[in-house]
Coordinates of C-alpha atoms and ligand atoms in Angstrom, one line a residue:
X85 CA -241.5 21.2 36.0
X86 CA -241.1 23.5 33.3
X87 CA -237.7 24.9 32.7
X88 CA -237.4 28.6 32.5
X89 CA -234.1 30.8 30.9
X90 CA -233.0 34.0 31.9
X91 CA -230.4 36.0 30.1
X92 CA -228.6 38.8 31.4
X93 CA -226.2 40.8 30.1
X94 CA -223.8 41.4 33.1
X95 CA -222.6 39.3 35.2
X96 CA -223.3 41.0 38.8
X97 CA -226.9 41.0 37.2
X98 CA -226.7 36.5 36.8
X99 CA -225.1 36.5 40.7
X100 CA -228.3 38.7 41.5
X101 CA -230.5 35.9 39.9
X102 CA -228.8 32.9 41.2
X103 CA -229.1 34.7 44.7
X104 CA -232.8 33.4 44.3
X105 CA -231.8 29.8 42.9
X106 CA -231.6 28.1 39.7
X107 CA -228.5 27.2 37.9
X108 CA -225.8 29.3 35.9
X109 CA -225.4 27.5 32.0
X110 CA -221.9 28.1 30.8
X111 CA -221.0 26.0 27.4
X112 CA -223.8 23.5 28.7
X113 CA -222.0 20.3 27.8
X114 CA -223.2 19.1 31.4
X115 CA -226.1 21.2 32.3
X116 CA -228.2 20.7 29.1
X117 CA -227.8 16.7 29.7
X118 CA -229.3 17.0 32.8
X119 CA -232.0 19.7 31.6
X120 CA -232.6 16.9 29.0
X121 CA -233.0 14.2 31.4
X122 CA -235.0 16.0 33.7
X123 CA -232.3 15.9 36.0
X124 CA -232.0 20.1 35.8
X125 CA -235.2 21.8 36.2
X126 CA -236.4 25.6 37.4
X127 CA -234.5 28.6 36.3
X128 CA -231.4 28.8 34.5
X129 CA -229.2 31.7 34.0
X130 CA -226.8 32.7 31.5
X131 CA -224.9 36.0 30.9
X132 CA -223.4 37.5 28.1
X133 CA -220.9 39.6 29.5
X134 CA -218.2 39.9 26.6
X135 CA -215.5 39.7 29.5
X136 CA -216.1 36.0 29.7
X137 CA -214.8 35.0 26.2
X138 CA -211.8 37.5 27.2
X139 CA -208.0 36.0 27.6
X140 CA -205.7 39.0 28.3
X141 CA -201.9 38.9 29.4
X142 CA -201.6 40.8 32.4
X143 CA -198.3 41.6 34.6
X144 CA -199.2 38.6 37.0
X145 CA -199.8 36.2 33.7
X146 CA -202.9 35.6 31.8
X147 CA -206.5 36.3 33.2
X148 CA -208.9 33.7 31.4
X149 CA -212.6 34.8 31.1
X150 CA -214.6 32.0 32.8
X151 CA -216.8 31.4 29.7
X152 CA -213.7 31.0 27.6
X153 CA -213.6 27.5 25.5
X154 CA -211.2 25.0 25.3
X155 CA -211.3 26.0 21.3
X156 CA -210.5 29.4 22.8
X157 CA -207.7 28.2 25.0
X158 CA -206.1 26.6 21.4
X159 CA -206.5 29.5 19.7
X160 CA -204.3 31.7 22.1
X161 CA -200.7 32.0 21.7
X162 CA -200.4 33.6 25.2
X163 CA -201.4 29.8 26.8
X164 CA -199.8 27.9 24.9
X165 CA -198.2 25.7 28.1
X166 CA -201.8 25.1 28.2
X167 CA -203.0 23.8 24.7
X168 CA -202.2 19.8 25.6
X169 CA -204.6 20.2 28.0
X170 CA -207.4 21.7 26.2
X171 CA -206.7 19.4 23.1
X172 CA -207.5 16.5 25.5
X173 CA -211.2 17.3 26.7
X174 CA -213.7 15.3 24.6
X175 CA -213.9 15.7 20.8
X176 CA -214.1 19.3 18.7
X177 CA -217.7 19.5 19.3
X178 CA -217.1 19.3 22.9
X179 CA -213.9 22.0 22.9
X180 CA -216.6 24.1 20.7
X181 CA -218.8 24.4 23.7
X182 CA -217.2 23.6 26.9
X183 CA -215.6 26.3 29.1
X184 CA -213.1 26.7 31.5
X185 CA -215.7 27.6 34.2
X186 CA -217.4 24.6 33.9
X187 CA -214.9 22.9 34.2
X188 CA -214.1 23.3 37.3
X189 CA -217.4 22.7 38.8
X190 CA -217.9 19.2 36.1
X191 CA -218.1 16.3 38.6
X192 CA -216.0 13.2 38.3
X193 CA -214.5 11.8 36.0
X194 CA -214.6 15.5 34.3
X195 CA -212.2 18.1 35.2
X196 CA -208.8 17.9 33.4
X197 CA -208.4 21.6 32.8
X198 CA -208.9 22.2 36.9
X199 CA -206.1 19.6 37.7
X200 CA -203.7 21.9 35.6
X201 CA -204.8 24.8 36.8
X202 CA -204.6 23.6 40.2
X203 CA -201.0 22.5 40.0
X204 CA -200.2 25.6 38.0
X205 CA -201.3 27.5 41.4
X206 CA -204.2 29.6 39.6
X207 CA -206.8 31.7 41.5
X208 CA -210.2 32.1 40.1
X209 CA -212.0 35.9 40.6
X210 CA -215.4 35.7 41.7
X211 CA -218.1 38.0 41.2
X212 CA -218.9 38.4 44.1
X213 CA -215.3 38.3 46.9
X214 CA -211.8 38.0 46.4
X215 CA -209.9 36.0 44.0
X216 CA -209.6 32.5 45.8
X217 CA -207.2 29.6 44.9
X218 CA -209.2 27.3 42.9
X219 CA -208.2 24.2 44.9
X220 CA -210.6 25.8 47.3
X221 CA -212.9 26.1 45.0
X222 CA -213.1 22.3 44.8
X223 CA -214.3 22.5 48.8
X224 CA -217.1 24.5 47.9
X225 CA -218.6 22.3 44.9
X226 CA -222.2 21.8 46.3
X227 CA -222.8 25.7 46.0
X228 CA -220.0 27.2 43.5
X229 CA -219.8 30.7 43.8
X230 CA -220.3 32.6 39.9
X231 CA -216.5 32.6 38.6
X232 CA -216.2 35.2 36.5
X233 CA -212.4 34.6 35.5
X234 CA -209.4 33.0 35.8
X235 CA -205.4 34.2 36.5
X236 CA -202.8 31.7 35.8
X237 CA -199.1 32.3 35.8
X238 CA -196.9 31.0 32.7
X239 CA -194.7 29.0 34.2
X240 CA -190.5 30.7 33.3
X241 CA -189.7 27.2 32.5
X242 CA -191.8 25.2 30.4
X243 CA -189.5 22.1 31.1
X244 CA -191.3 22.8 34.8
X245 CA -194.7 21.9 34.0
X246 CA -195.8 18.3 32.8
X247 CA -199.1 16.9 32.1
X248 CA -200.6 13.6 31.4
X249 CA -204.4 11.9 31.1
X250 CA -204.7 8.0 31.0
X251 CA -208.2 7.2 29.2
X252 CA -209.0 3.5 27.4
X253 CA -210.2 5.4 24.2
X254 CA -207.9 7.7 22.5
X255 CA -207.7 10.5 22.0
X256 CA -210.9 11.7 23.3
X257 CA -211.8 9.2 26.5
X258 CA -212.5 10.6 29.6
X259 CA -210.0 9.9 32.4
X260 CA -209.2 7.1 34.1
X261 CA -207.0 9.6 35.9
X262 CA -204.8 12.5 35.1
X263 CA -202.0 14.3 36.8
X264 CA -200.5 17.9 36.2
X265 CA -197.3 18.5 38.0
X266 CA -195.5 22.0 38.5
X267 CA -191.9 21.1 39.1
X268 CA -190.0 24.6 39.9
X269 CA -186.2 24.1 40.7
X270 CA -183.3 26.3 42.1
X271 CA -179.6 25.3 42.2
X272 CA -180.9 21.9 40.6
X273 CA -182.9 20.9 43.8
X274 CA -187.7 21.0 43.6
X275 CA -188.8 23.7 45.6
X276 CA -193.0 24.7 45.6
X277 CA -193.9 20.7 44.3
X278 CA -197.4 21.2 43.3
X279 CA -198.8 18.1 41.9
X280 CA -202.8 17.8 41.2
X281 CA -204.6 14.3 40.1
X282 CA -208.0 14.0 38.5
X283 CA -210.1 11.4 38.7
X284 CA -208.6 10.5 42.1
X285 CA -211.1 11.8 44.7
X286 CA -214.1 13.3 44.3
X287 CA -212.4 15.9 42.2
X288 CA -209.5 17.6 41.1
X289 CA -207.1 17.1 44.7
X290 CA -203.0 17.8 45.2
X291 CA -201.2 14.6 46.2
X292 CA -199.3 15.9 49.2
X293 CA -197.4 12.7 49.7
X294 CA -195.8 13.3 46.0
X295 CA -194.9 16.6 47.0
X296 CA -193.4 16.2 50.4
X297 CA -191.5 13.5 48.6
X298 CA -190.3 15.4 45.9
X299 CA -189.9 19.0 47.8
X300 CA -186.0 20.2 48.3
X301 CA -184.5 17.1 46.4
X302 CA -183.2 16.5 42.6
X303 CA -185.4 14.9 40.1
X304 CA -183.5 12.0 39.9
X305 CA -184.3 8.3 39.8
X306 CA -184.7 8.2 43.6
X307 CA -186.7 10.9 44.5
X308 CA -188.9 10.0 41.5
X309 CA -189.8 6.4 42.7
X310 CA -190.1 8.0 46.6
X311 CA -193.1 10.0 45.1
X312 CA -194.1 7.4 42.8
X313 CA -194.6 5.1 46.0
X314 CA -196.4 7.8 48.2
X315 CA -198.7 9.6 45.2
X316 CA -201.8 7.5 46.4
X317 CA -201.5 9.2 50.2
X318 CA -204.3 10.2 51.7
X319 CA -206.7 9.7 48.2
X320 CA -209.6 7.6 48.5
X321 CA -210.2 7.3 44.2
X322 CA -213.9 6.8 43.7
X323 CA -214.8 3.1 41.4
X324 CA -216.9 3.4 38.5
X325 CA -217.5 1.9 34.9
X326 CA -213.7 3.4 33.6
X327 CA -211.7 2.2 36.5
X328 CA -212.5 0.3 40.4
X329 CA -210.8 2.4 43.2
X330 CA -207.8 -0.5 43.2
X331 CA -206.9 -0.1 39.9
X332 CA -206.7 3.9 40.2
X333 CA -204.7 3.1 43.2
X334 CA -202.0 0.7 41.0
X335 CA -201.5 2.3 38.3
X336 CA -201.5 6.4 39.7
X337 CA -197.4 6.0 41.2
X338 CA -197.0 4.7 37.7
X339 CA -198.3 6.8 35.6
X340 CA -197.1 9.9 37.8
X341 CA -193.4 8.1 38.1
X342 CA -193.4 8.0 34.2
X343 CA -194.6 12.0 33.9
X344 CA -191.7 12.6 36.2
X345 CA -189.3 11.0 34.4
X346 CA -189.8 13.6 30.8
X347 CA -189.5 16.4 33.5
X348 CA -186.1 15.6 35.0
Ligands
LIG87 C1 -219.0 13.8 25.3 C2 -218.4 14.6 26.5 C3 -217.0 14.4 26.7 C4 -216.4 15.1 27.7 N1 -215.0 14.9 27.9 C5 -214.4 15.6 28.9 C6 -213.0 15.4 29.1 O1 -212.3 14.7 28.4 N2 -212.4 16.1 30.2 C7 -213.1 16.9 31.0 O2 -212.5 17.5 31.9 N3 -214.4 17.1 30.8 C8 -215.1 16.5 29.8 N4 -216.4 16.6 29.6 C9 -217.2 17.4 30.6 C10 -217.4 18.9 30.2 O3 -217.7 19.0 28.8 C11 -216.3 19.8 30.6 O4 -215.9 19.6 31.9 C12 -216.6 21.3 30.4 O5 -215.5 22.1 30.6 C13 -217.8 21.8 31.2 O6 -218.0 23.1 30.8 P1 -219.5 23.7 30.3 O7 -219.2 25.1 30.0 O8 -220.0 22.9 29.2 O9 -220.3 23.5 31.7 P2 -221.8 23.6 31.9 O10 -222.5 22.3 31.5 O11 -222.4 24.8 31.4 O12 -221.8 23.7 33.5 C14 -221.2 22.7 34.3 C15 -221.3 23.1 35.8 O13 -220.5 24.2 36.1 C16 -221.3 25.4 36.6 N5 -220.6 26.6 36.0 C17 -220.3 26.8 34.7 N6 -219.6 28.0 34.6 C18 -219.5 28.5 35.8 C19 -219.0 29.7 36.4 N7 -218.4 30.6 35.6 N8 -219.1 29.9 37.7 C20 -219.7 29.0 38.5 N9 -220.2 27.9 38.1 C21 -220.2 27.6 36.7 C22 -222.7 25.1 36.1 O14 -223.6 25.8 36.9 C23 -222.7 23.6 36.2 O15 -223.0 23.2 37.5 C24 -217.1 15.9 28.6 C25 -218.5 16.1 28.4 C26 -219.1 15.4 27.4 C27 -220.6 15.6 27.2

């Protein structure tokens, strides 16, 4: 089947389109593989909306157009808490291209940016409805709803947020897993654990068992290994050629125990 492109310069204009089918292009890191391997056929729809290359500070934070880059993320001083994260998806021709929106809808082992954003507590604006969490988001992957942006708070302490991405070939691999944790405390004690693992589900999920582990106690040597132990709760980590489920399972308490110790 032939493979047909529409472009439209809104974005309410691309919702109208997708209303009849076909499949929104962002940076196209993903979709053009499958267009190439005959995987994506039919219409496809991109916009040009100048609001999605737009990163604006705003009284709740910073609002992130959904086409933004992860070059574009670098490049802004205002997200600077996020700029580890961005500098670890694929190489510079990849950061050139791919966007925060797709990101959130890349399948696994993809997905870094959404872990942070997930443990940062952001909330994506659609065009079409309210602005949802986007660890909702995550339960509607099989149809995504067009995201047109992105608000994430900075976080008042950077020592609060942490991030980390295991991959065998540095510094561009894709994950064997990674984990963003957002670590708020009050009179020395966690309160609000959010905690978000990629690559360990079908995609970007919170580990609740690290967070009821952590929530109302120190960040000390003993609340650290109590999370460590009960990170894998509840995740079933898919096995494929970076990593089997077992090994996921092993070495996430580690790896999450060691991200938690530069945080205390
Ligand atoms: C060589 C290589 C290395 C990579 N390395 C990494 C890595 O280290 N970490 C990582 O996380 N990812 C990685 N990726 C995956 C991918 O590049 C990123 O996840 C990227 O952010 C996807 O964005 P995109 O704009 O290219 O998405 P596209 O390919 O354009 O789209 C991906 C999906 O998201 C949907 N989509 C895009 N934008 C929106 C929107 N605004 N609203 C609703 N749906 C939308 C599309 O319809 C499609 O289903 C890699 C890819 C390649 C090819």
């Amino acid at each position: 089947m032939a493979v047909q492109v529409q472009t439209h310069s809104s974005l309410i204009a691309a919702q109208q389109a997708l209303g009849q089918g076909g499949t929104y292009l962002a940076g196209g890191t993903l979709v053009m593989r499958g267009v190439n391997a005959g995987e994506v056929q039919g219409v496809i729809v991109r916009a040009t909306d100048p609001e999605l290359r737009r990163i604006a500070s705003t009284s709740e934070g910073v609002r992130i157009g959904a086409g933004s880059t992860m070059a574009d993320i670098l490049a802004s001083r205002d997200l600077d808490f996020l700029h580890p994260v961005a500098r670890a998806i694929g190489g510079p021709q990849v950061r050139a291209m791919a966007t925060v929106g797709g990101n959130l809808f890349a399948p696994h082992p993809y997905g870094d940016f959404t872990v942070a954003l997930i443990a940062l507590g952001a909330r994506a604006v659609l065009v079409q409805g309210g602005p949802r969490p986007v660890e909702e988001l995550m339960r509607v992957r099989a149809r995504p709803p067009l995201v047109a942006a992105i608000d994430v708070m900075r976080p008042r302490d950077m020592r609060a947020f942490g991030w980390l991405k295991v991959s065998r070939i540095k510094p561009k691999g894709v994950s064997v897993l990674s984990i963003a944790a957002l670590l708020v405390r009050e009179g020395g004690r966690v309160r609000g654990a959010r905690i978000a693992f990629g690559a360990m589900g079908a995609h970007p999920l919170r580990s609740a068992g690290a967070e009821r582990a952590l929530e109302g106690q120190a960040l000390d040597a003993t609340s650290i290994a109590r999370a460590a132990q009960a990170a894998c709760l509840g995740l079933e980590p898919p096995t494929d050629a970076l990593a089997s489920s077992w090994y996921r399972r092993e070495v996430a308490g580690v790896h999450l125990r060691r991200l938690l110790e530069q945080m205390a």
